[in-house]
Amino acid sequence: MVNERKKKEKKMMSSEKVLQVNNLKISFRTYGGEVEAVRGVDFDLYKGETLAIVGESGCGKSVTSNAIMGLIPQPPGIIKNGSILFKEKDLTKLSKTQLRKIQGVDISMIFQDPMTALNPTLTIGEQLTEGLRTHKKIGKKEAKEKAIDMLKLVGIPNPEERLKQFPHQFSGGMRQRIVIAIALICEPQVLIADEPTTALDVTIQAQILELFEEIQLKKGISIILITHDLGVVAKIADRIAVMYAGKIVEIGDKREIFYTPEHPYTKGLLNSVPRLDLMEEELQPIDGTPPDLFSPPKGCPFTARCDYAMEVCDYAYPFSTKISETHEVDCWLQDERANVLQAQNKIG
Amino acid sequence: MAKYILKRFIMMIATILIISTLTFVLMHSIPGSPFDEERTSNPTIQANLEKFYKLDEPMHVQYLYYLKSIVTFDFGPSIKKPNESVNELLARGFPISFELGMVTILVALLSGTILGTLAALRHNGIIDYLAMTFAVVGISVPNFVLATLLIQQVAVTWELLPAATWSSPLHMILPILALATGPTAIIARLTRSSMLEVLTQDYIKMANAKGLSPIRIVIRHALRNALMPVVTIMGTMLAGILTGTFVIEKIFAIPGMGKYFVESINNRDYPVIMGSTVFYSAFLVFMLFLVDIVYGFLDPRIKLHRKEGDA
């Protein structure tokens, strides 16, 4: 516990914005119509922090991260609006060639399933060094040394030997370490981790999460963590953005989101996590399903599932309310006229 | 590795033995004999001839002689061309057939993979539709039909290329076109579908996220994985191309093995039938073996040797 606290204190947090996402809207044209996957997402990423984006399947969290990475296939995807600012450049406006100078160098990504993220026919050494050699124009030998350093950093024994091996000769946890090494080898400033532990078993999950913390301490990179696992979030996130139906409905400091959640959806998410310390209480799932994004609702998308829904929720999307310097929520309950109703509902 | 090769070698011998036995049985169950046309000749001469070729012996003894000739690879003289041995015929015909077959395979492999890859990269685009239309036509039209059409149009009507024989590279174009179209079409279709699948894989997405150039991603990351199924069918395709050469050689009057093979069956020229069949099957079995080795090189997950306890 003491150790943990020390770690946190050492962690560099600054107010320097590395990445700014402004009113990002992304749709996909399909045979069935246009799916509005991301419907106006805003957030800033600060240097050295871990921002977790949580939400259920299909809420747009992976689409958001793919858009930052420049991996939205266009067509069928369309970036309809908004900007992603990185180093004063708008990533959504860059050409593919310009984008390639950022991909893997300044921003890199860790994929969900380490079993499929590595090319089965190329050696680990080649997969580690090819990005480095493409972008940094360094020699084979230097690249190899760098690769060995990276493998040491992510905790793979006998790196010299291992470089010559193929992915099938590694276990799942080892492969995820290699994927992390590949993502970090060009020393990026932003690391996007798209459900990095979902495909791993629990003991390996903990090791990988510790590896993230360790690397962040050493390299001071900013991490965007995409997950639906609140346990992972509680362990390594600094800030949390809760996404629902293509929008960030609540964003705040980890403690604020866990201890004083304001949005009914966030509350619902937290209530649906099994807890060992509250044995008697039954789990409370959120009833219903997310809205159809072919025709998203005009008002708050959570209205149909919300215990506190009011008439206004059906007609208009709520304004963003600042609860503290870091904590923001999009909910009509924050409007002062709602207080009375909320109180009634609680009693009832 | 050595153990695997030895195992495969023994299986190859067994395969060749089975094929040659079947050939022997089939050959002798065709009615007629090599001397049918010479029925009017002196019965003593015929008896002497039969004795010379050991055709007067009982079947099982003939079979043993036949096996012996396979092991020593000496099939004796041809019956129809007594001044030439079967080995000489093979030595003359095989290089030509081999050339035709290999160039065809190379052409088919290269154009097929390129066509298939382009079609996959421009999925549902014009190139894709054109390539797939070509593929359907290429698979459906038999090579002998294509061969005669090519001769009719290109050689006779337009007088662009020579119609037959095998004397210059220019002469090679039409037979190779006729022979390679089918395999090209099959390889193009196969490459396209497996390329489409490979391009959706996570490791391709990861390669994109590394900021690699699209050309590098396709060649280095996608193609090698996409070619797996192509290598798999290469074995059977090889058989198809090699037997295809029989017909094509006949149509284009190319003096390859196929020509002798067809003639020998028509003439019941037993030594030539036996010799060419055994030679062909040995060659084919060996090529299949090579394909399996290549497979192991392309995909490191396929181990040719198994250690104890390996799954």
XYZ file of C-alpha atoms in Angstrom:
659
model
C 0.000 0.000 0.000
C 2.790 2.348 0.945
C 4.643 1.295 -2.120
C 1.621 2.092 -4.232
C 1.336 5.555 -2.812
C 5.000 6.227 -3.454
C 4.570 5.191 -7.029
C 1.727 7.616 -7.464
C 3.721 10.438 -5.995
C 6.610 9.834 -8.313
C 4.351 9.787 -11.322
C 4.773 12.887 -13.394
C 1.553 14.705 -14.061
C 1.529 17.942 -15.899
C -0.985 20.260 -17.431
C 0.653 20.040 -20.846
C -1.865 18.797 -23.382
C -0.460 16.139 -25.678
C -3.595 15.395 -27.608
C -6.854 17.260 -28.029
C -9.970 15.661 -29.440
C -12.655 18.187 -30.333
C -16.253 17.372 -31.210
C -15.252 14.255 -33.158
C -18.032 12.681 -35.207
C -17.530 9.445 -37.126
C -20.061 7.511 -39.169
C -19.970 4.325 -41.169
C -21.926 3.854 -44.370
C -23.391 0.368 -44.468
C -26.025 -1.339 -46.594
C -28.503 -0.803 -43.783
C -27.843 2.939 -43.605
C -25.437 5.216 -41.826
C -24.258 4.203 -38.370
C -23.291 7.170 -36.222
C -20.625 5.418 -34.186
C -19.077 8.489 -32.580
C -21.358 11.487 -32.130
C -19.257 14.348 -30.822
C -16.453 13.368 -28.491
C -14.283 15.927 -26.678
C -11.357 15.231 -24.424
C -7.808 16.299 -23.752
C -4.932 14.007 -22.958
C -2.254 15.376 -20.631
C 1.372 14.448 -20.638
C 2.176 11.410 -18.514
C -1.373 10.512 -17.558
C -3.505 7.449 -18.139
C -6.962 8.228 -19.434
C -9.365 5.323 -19.389
C -12.275 5.278 -21.793
C -14.919 2.900 -20.492
C -18.286 1.861 -21.796
C -20.137 -1.182 -23.049
C -19.605 -2.854 -26.411
C -20.507 -0.674 -29.375
C -20.368 2.639 -27.530
C -17.697 3.969 -29.885
C -14.623 3.673 -27.727
C -12.663 1.582 -30.195
C -13.746 3.763 -33.111
C -12.474 6.820 -31.239
C -9.111 5.213 -30.614
C -8.826 3.958 -34.182
C -9.550 7.470 -35.402
C -6.701 8.865 -33.309
C -4.468 6.156 -34.733
C -5.630 6.963 -38.282
C -6.991 3.469 -38.762
C -10.562 4.273 -39.762
C -11.036 2.714 -43.205
C -12.485 5.395 -45.465
C -14.837 4.319 -46.984
C -16.980 3.008 -45.325
C -15.978 5.271 -42.423
C -16.390 9.029 -42.623
C -14.970 11.541 -40.188
C -17.875 13.965 -40.338
C -16.748 16.644 -38.008
C -14.227 17.648 -35.424
C -10.501 17.518 -35.071
C -7.784 15.533 -33.378
C -4.955 17.915 -32.544
C -1.496 16.508 -31.989
C 1.559 18.775 -32.026
C -0.559 21.540 -33.595
C -1.510 19.252 -36.462
C -5.019 18.032 -37.112
C -4.688 14.292 -37.616
C -8.018 14.098 -39.412
C -6.779 16.439 -42.138
C -3.393 14.834 -42.800
C -2.690 12.827 -45.934
C -1.903 9.148 -45.559
C 1.786 9.778 -46.172
C 1.910 12.504 -43.525
C -0.022 10.302 -41.150
C 2.459 7.463 -41.548
C 5.171 9.708 -40.097
C 3.146 9.879 -36.884
C 1.761 6.344 -36.756
C 3.987 4.109 -34.722
C 6.422 6.952 -34.057
C 4.532 9.508 -31.981
C 1.322 7.597 -31.426
C 1.231 3.849 -31.258
C -1.297 1.231 -30.383
C -1.604 -2.029 -28.523
C -4.228 -4.416 -29.776
C -6.650 -6.526 -27.859
C -5.684 -10.021 -28.890
C -1.973 -10.823 -28.809
C -2.687 -14.164 -30.460
C -3.652 -12.478 -33.734
C -1.782 -9.180 -33.569
C 1.570 -10.674 -34.531
C 2.295 -11.882 -38.032
C 2.773 -15.654 -37.792
C 5.282 -15.795 -40.637
C 7.775 -13.148 -39.502
C 10.264 -13.379 -36.667
C 9.780 -11.312 -33.531
C 13.007 -9.474 -34.327
C 11.767 -8.391 -37.704
C 8.385 -7.283 -36.389
C 10.064 -5.318 -33.627
C 12.587 -3.544 -35.775
C 10.741 -2.866 -39.028
C 8.924 0.214 -37.686
C 12.126 1.528 -36.187
C 14.065 1.018 -39.382
C 11.366 2.578 -41.526
C 10.987 5.703 -39.427
C 14.319 6.345 -37.777
C 16.516 5.213 -40.669
C 18.949 3.319 -38.514
C 21.097 0.301 -39.334
C 20.319 -3.341 -38.760
C 22.715 -3.740 -35.885
C 21.576 -0.663 -34.018
C 17.960 -1.683 -34.494
C 18.731 -5.103 -33.106
C 20.353 -3.642 -30.005
C 17.338 -1.427 -29.489
C 15.039 -4.427 -29.900
C 16.995 -6.360 -27.281
C 16.681 -3.400 -24.902
C 12.938 -3.264 -25.484
C 12.492 -6.972 -24.841
C 14.428 -6.560 -21.596
C 12.212 -3.634 -20.637
C 9.020 -5.646 -21.114
C 10.545 -8.554 -19.237
C 11.331 -11.226 -21.791
C 14.274 -13.410 -20.825
C 17.013 -14.349 -23.341
C 16.156 -11.515 -25.731
C 18.966 -12.331 -28.189
C 17.634 -15.844 -28.684
C 14.023 -14.785 -28.675
C 14.481 -12.298 -31.516
C 14.963 -15.148 -33.960
C 11.797 -16.928 -32.912
C 8.309 -16.817 -34.359
C 5.119 -15.759 -32.552
C 3.853 -19.326 -32.158
C 6.803 -20.049 -29.924
C 5.522 -17.621 -27.278
C 2.694 -17.819 -24.760
C -0.198 -15.338 -24.781
C 1.228 -13.164 -22.010
C 4.650 -13.140 -23.664
C 3.094 -12.145 -26.968
C 1.304 -9.227 -25.350
C 4.641 -8.128 -23.912
C 6.082 -8.269 -27.420
C 3.160 -6.266 -28.793
C 3.850 -3.677 -26.093
C 7.550 -3.675 -26.983
C 6.683 -3.113 -30.645
C 4.396 -0.227 -29.714
C 7.059 1.400 -27.561
C 10.175 0.856 -29.626
C 9.983 4.219 -31.418
C 9.397 5.979 -28.077
C 5.951 7.395 -28.759
C 4.353 10.145 -26.727
C 0.908 8.611 -26.824
C 0.085 4.966 -26.395
C -3.393 3.709 -27.173
C -4.169 0.427 -25.489
C -7.340 -1.111 -26.883
C -8.452 -3.609 -24.260
C -4.886 -4.789 -23.697
C -5.756 -7.336 -21.045
C -9.126 -8.679 -22.163
C -7.692 -11.702 -23.927
C -5.310 -12.613 -21.104
C -5.930 -14.652 -18.008
C -6.123 -12.865 -14.684
C -2.619 -13.486 -13.339
C -1.074 -12.326 -16.599
C -3.421 -9.304 -16.602
C -1.935 -8.070 -13.360
C 1.602 -8.458 -14.695
C 0.776 -6.558 -17.866
C -0.888 -3.741 -15.911
C 2.155 -3.445 -13.678
C 4.295 -3.305 -16.794
C 2.201 -0.374 -18.031
C 2.728 1.531 -14.795
C 6.420 0.812 -14.814
C 6.878 1.961 -18.408
C 4.862 5.088 -17.815
C 7.106 5.957 -14.878
C 10.237 5.375 -16.930
C 9.188 7.005 -20.177
C 6.562 9.528 -19.125
C 4.200 8.624 -21.943
C 0.478 9.320 -22.018
C -1.775 6.300 -22.249
C -5.315 6.066 -23.549
C -6.753 2.894 -22.137
C -9.830 1.506 -23.830
C -11.591 -1.036 -21.679
C -14.830 -2.241 -20.227
C -13.108 -3.760 -17.251
C -13.558 -1.421 -14.290
C -11.056 -3.437 -12.266
C -8.318 -2.548 -14.742
C -9.428 1.075 -14.649
C -9.302 1.204 -10.866
C -5.746 -0.104 -10.961
C -4.011 2.107 -13.466
C -6.160 5.004 -14.683
C -5.699 8.599 -13.567
C -8.795 9.929 -15.272
C -11.850 8.166 -16.602
C -14.131 9.017 -19.510
C -17.411 7.136 -19.590
C -18.777 6.672 -23.098
C -22.323 5.852 -23.996
C -23.844 5.628 -27.480
C -21.033 7.547 -29.166
C -20.696 10.315 -26.583
C -18.642 10.902 -23.481
C -21.341 11.266 -20.834
C -19.056 11.784 -17.874
C -15.376 12.478 -17.468
C -13.388 13.031 -14.320
C -10.617 12.069 -11.994
C -10.561 8.360 -11.063
C -11.665 9.077 -7.490
C -14.447 11.386 -8.614
C -15.853 8.777 -10.988
C -15.601 5.917 -8.513
C -16.745 7.737 -5.341
C -19.044 10.487 -6.578
C -20.415 9.437 -9.958
C -23.025 11.876 -11.217
C -24.393 10.335 -14.377
C -26.994 7.590 -13.826
C -25.191 5.468 -16.428
C -21.892 5.681 -14.532
C -23.734 4.770 -11.342
C -25.305 1.830 -13.136
C -21.929 0.654 -14.427
C -20.418 0.779 -10.960
C -23.387 -1.048 -9.447
C -23.089 -3.855 -11.939
C -19.550 -4.748 -10.860
C -19.352 -7.705 -8.477
C -17.922 -6.692 -5.104
C -16.372 -8.991 -2.558
C -16.890 -6.582 0.337
C -20.660 -6.352 -0.073
C -21.721 -9.968 -0.043
C -25.401 -9.542 0.649
C -26.175 -7.068 -2.062
C -27.355 -8.432 -5.353
C -25.769 -7.218 -8.561
C -27.791 -4.568 -10.305
C -27.592 -4.849 -14.043
C -28.687 -1.888 -16.189
C -31.913 -3.003 -17.823
C -32.430 -2.596 -21.539
C -29.932 -2.156 -24.351
C -28.132 0.833 -25.834
C -30.014 2.754 -28.555
C -29.778 1.894 -32.220
C -27.076 4.093 -33.699
C -28.653 3.941 -37.158
C -31.110 6.465 -35.797
C -29.775 7.811 -32.508
C -32.261 9.551 -30.238
C -32.544 13.324 -30.266
C -32.257 13.670 -26.527
C -30.106 11.861 -24.013
C -29.405 8.346 -25.379
C -29.684 6.846 -21.905
C -33.264 8.060 -21.323
C -34.896 4.711 -22.084
C -32.820 2.912 -19.453
C -32.560 5.699 -16.916
C -34.344 5.447 -13.542
C -34.326 9.224 -13.214
C -35.499 10.090 -16.737
C -37.520 13.290 -17.068
C -39.583 14.699 -19.862
C -36.779 16.962 -21.063
C -34.388 14.025 -21.486
C -36.401 12.806 -24.468
C -36.204 16.091 -26.356
C -32.792 17.592 -25.872
C -29.278 16.413 -25.193
C -28.165 17.841 -21.835
C -25.517 20.554 -21.536
C -22.216 19.711 -20.040
C -21.970 20.638 -16.373
C -18.675 21.222 -14.593
C -18.810 19.721 -11.140
C -15.172 20.366 -10.309
C -12.091 21.476 -12.187
C -11.720 17.973 -13.583
C -15.185 16.490 -13.338
C -17.746 17.063 -16.102
C -21.068 15.375 -16.743
C -23.751 15.578 -19.432
C -26.997 15.094 -17.566
C -30.222 17.040 -17.051
C -30.187 16.076 -13.397
C -27.489 18.709 -12.927
C -29.990 21.388 -13.921
C -31.290 23.099 -10.801
C -34.908 22.590 -11.843
C -34.334 18.816 -11.661
C -33.491 18.692 -7.983
C -37.042 18.479 -6.809
C -37.896 15.672 -9.151
C -34.799 13.714 -8.264
C -35.633 13.917 -4.572
C -39.169 12.704 -5.232
C -37.928 9.817 -7.262
C -35.541 8.727 -4.527
C -38.286 8.700 -1.928
C -40.637 6.899 -4.285
C 14.138 -33.340 -40.796
C 16.197 -36.330 -42.016
C 13.669 -38.671 -40.463
C 10.849 -36.898 -42.230
C 12.587 -37.076 -45.590
C 13.287 -40.785 -45.104
C 9.653 -41.411 -44.212
C 8.470 -39.481 -47.235
C 10.960 -41.323 -49.421
C 9.628 -44.725 -48.385
C 6.094 -43.508 -49.036
C 7.153 -42.207 -52.433
C 8.533 -45.635 -53.364
C 5.307 -47.291 -52.209
C 3.244 -44.842 -54.273
C 5.305 -45.456 -57.383
C 5.009 -49.219 -56.885
C 1.217 -48.997 -56.637
C 0.991 -46.771 -59.708
C 3.212 -49.040 -61.757
C 1.311 -52.147 -60.737
C -1.961 -50.493 -61.712
C -0.397 -49.446 -65.025
C 0.725 -52.998 -65.644
C -2.748 -54.393 -64.975
C -4.485 -51.756 -67.055
C -1.992 -52.042 -69.884
C -2.537 -55.761 -70.223
C -6.281 -55.524 -69.917
C -6.534 -53.314 -73.010
C -7.442 -55.608 -75.872
C -4.895 -56.018 -78.647
C -1.160 -56.474 -78.704
C 1.792 -54.540 -80.155
C 1.919 -56.863 -83.156
C -1.707 -56.599 -84.226
C -0.897 -54.780 -87.424
C 1.623 -57.438 -88.401
C -0.809 -60.349 -88.120
C -0.045 -61.462 -91.664
C 3.621 -61.909 -90.920
C 5.278 -65.190 -90.314
C 4.135 -66.873 -87.063
C 7.716 -67.850 -86.294
C 8.824 -64.232 -86.522
C 5.970 -63.200 -84.270
C 6.874 -65.887 -81.779
C 10.495 -64.745 -81.833
C 9.440 -61.149 -81.350
C 7.236 -62.101 -78.432
C 10.075 -64.081 -76.990
C 12.434 -61.127 -77.380
C 10.042 -58.831 -75.495
C 9.231 -61.661 -73.066
C 5.561 -61.498 -73.967
C 5.348 -65.273 -74.162
C 6.006 -65.673 -70.464
C 3.127 -66.014 -67.968
C 1.730 -62.770 -66.545
C 3.344 -63.018 -63.102
C 6.768 -63.612 -64.636
C 6.242 -60.627 -66.930
C 5.320 -58.598 -63.883
C 8.571 -59.566 -62.179
C 10.567 -58.605 -65.264
C 8.652 -55.350 -65.284
C 9.511 -54.662 -61.640
C 13.130 -55.417 -62.390
C 13.117 -52.902 -65.244
C 11.697 -50.271 -62.880
C 14.379 -50.863 -60.260
C 17.205 -50.766 -62.800
C 15.377 -48.056 -64.763
C 16.082 -49.882 -68.007
C 12.976 -50.531 -70.034
C 14.728 -51.905 -73.052
C 13.992 -50.947 -76.642
C 10.689 -49.621 -77.886
C 8.574 -52.161 -79.772
C 7.564 -49.772 -82.522
C 10.937 -48.109 -82.887
C 13.286 -51.010 -82.148
C 16.403 -48.992 -82.829
C 15.634 -46.636 -79.932
C 15.511 -47.519 -76.252
C 12.770 -46.164 -73.989
C 15.396 -44.293 -72.009
C 16.529 -42.483 -75.130
C 12.952 -41.512 -75.951
C 12.474 -40.153 -72.444
C 15.766 -38.303 -72.501
C 14.735 -36.613 -75.740
C 11.144 -35.845 -74.838
C 11.352 -34.979 -71.167
C 13.456 -31.771 -71.374
C 10.938 -30.278 -73.781
C 7.936 -31.251 -71.651
C 9.724 -30.052 -68.547
C 10.463 -26.699 -70.151
C 6.860 -26.296 -71.237
C 5.535 -27.327 -67.820
C 7.881 -25.192 -65.761
C 7.472 -22.038 -67.833
C 3.714 -22.572 -67.631
C 3.826 -22.912 -63.858
C 6.001 -19.838 -63.501
C 3.720 -17.797 -65.745
C 0.629 -19.036 -63.914
C 2.092 -18.394 -60.465
C 3.327 -14.906 -61.249
C 0.336 -13.638 -63.180
C -2.125 -15.444 -60.904
C -0.788 -13.970 -57.674
C -0.402 -10.495 -59.149
C -3.912 -10.570 -60.573
C -5.383 -11.974 -57.370
C -3.571 -9.467 -55.178
C -4.641 -6.507 -57.314
C -8.214 -7.781 -57.295
C -8.171 -8.054 -53.502
C -6.636 -4.609 -53.016
C -9.261 -3.078 -55.315
C -12.035 -5.200 -53.827
C -15.299 -4.613 -55.697
C -13.524 -2.250 -58.082
C -13.110 -2.461 -61.833
C -9.868 -4.469 -61.668
C -11.542 -6.914 -59.321
C -14.495 -7.497 -61.641
C -12.276 -7.827 -64.726
C -9.921 -10.228 -62.963
C -12.755 -12.376 -61.693
C -14.475 -12.440 -65.082
C -11.193 -13.606 -66.557
C -10.915 -16.203 -63.811
C -14.346 -17.679 -64.446
C -13.695 -17.858 -68.196
C -10.206 -19.241 -67.625
C -11.419 -21.994 -65.348
C -14.342 -22.963 -67.579
C -12.610 -23.139 -70.960
C -10.605 -26.376 -71.372
C -7.028 -25.880 -72.556
C -7.518 -27.854 -75.796
C -10.397 -25.581 -76.811
C -8.306 -22.540 -75.997
C -5.375 -24.025 -77.901
C -7.352 -24.541 -81.103
C -8.932 -21.097 -80.803
C -5.510 -19.525 -80.359
C -4.115 -21.340 -83.353
C -7.137 -20.346 -85.435
C -7.077 -16.659 -84.461
C -3.517 -15.712 -83.631
C -1.619 -18.042 -85.918
C -3.902 -18.593 -88.911
C -6.089 -15.486 -89.187
C -3.749 -12.814 -87.850
C -0.523 -14.643 -88.673
C 1.146 -13.155 -85.609
C 2.759 -16.228 -84.129
C 3.783 -19.671 -85.439
C 1.032 -22.269 -85.179
C 3.032 -25.289 -84.103
C 6.343 -26.973 -83.219
C 8.930 -25.993 -80.653
C 11.897 -24.310 -82.209
C 12.108 -20.754 -80.856
C 10.814 -18.734 -77.891
C 8.211 -17.310 -80.248
C 6.887 -20.816 -80.794
C 6.467 -21.197 -77.051
C 3.990 -18.370 -76.578
C 0.794 -20.006 -77.828
C 1.167 -23.390 -76.109
C 2.111 -21.708 -72.839
C -0.839 -19.337 -73.105
C -3.159 -22.247 -73.735
C -1.740 -24.266 -70.887
C -1.315 -21.478 -68.315
C -4.722 -19.793 -68.557
C -6.560 -22.356 -66.406
C -3.999 -22.495 -63.580
C -3.625 -18.685 -63.681
C -7.360 -18.314 -63.198
C -7.425 -20.771 -60.308
C -4.436 -19.134 -58.596
C -5.915 -15.643 -59.102
C -9.199 -16.626 -57.469
C -7.484 -18.343 -54.622
C -5.030 -15.515 -53.991
C -7.837 -12.992 -54.078
C -10.012 -14.742 -51.528
C -7.182 -15.555 -49.146
C -5.737 -12.055 -49.552
C -9.112 -10.546 -48.680
C -9.167 -12.632 -45.548
C -5.586 -11.847 -44.587
C -6.143 -8.102 -45.063
C -8.745 -8.114 -42.291
C -6.345 -9.752 -39.839
C -5.148 -7.934 -36.736
C -1.507 -8.146 -37.730
C -2.258 -6.173 -40.889
C -3.976 -3.533 -38.769
C -0.951 -3.554 -36.512
C 1.374 -3.164 -39.499
C -0.718 -0.157 -40.512
C -0.457 1.243 -37.016
C 3.325 0.983 -37.302
C 3.160 3.479 -40.155
C 4.636 1.123 -42.738
C 4.159 1.819 -46.425
C 1.222 0.046 -48.094
C 3.529 -1.756 -50.510
C 5.576 -3.177 -47.678
C 2.454 -4.250 -45.835
C 1.083 -6.098 -48.847
C 4.316 -7.789 -49.875
C 5.945 -8.484 -46.555
C 2.979 -9.010 -44.271
C 0.032 -10.068 -46.380
C 1.282 -11.930 -49.432
C 3.263 -14.563 -47.610
C 0.277 -15.527 -45.520
C -2.098 -15.276 -48.444
C -0.017 -17.641 -50.567
C -0.505 -20.598 -48.215
C -3.567 -21.990 -49.989
C -1.866 -21.441 -53.340
C 1.057 -23.577 -52.261
C -1.363 -26.220 -51.068
C -3.003 -26.599 -54.452
C 0.309 -26.314 -56.307
C 0.808 -30.052 -55.878
C -2.379 -31.101 -57.609
C -2.099 -28.256 -60.074
C 1.299 -29.540 -61.074
C -0.271 -32.858 -61.952
C -2.885 -31.022 -63.964
C -0.349 -28.988 -65.890
C 1.859 -31.976 -66.602
C -0.984 -34.119 -67.894
C -2.261 -31.062 -69.711
C 0.982 -30.970 -71.627
C 0.054 -34.305 -73.269
C -2.887 -32.771 -75.034
C -1.183 -29.462 -75.751
C 1.906 -31.193 -77.099
C -0.262 -33.204 -79.422
C -2.143 -30.106 -80.665
C 0.961 -27.992 -81.182
C 3.052 -30.915 -82.499
C 5.623 -30.426 -79.779
C 8.042 -33.372 -79.597
C 7.800 -33.775 -75.818
C 7.093 -36.787 -73.679
C 3.373 -36.426 -74.088
C 3.567 -37.123 -77.760
C 5.432 -40.410 -77.208
C 3.120 -41.302 -74.363
C -0.049 -40.952 -76.429
C 1.512 -42.748 -79.370
C 2.726 -45.582 -77.193
C -0.762 -46.221 -75.803
C -2.259 -46.244 -79.275
C 0.408 -48.702 -80.420
C 0.365 -50.870 -77.273
C 4.077 -50.178 -77.074
C 4.409 -51.783 -73.636
C 7.966 -50.743 -72.742
C 7.300 -47.104 -73.626
C 4.008 -47.026 -71.693
C 5.682 -48.523 -68.654
C 8.739 -46.343 -68.881
C 6.921 -43.062 -69.295
C 4.296 -43.839 -66.648
C 6.841 -44.756 -64.034
C 8.970 -41.773 -64.926
C 5.998 -39.418 -64.814
C 4.685 -40.683 -61.524
C 8.129 -40.572 -59.931
C 8.525 -36.993 -61.106
C 5.109 -35.990 -59.842
C 5.535 -37.604 -56.448
C 8.871 -35.850 -56.109
C 7.324 -32.488 -56.976
C 4.606 -32.993 -54.352
C 7.350 -33.662 -51.858
C 9.065 -30.404 -52.851
C 5.793 -28.519 -52.381
C 5.526 -29.830 -48.827
C 9.052 -28.661 -48.084
C 8.288 -25.189 -49.472
C 5.221 -25.093 -47.260
C 7.406 -25.527 -44.204
C 9.587 -22.629 -45.276
C 6.650 -20.294 -45.917
C 4.914 -20.983 -42.654
C 7.185 -21.512 -39.672
C 4.288 -22.998 -37.711
C 4.345 -26.092 -39.867
C 7.025 -28.311 -38.536
C 8.298 -31.020 -40.815
C 9.887 -32.900 -37.973
C 8.065 -33.617 -34.773
C 9.793 -33.730 -31.470
C 8.579 -35.958 -28.688
C 5.684 -34.369 -26.854
C 4.935 -31.831 -29.560
C 1.318 -31.451 -30.383
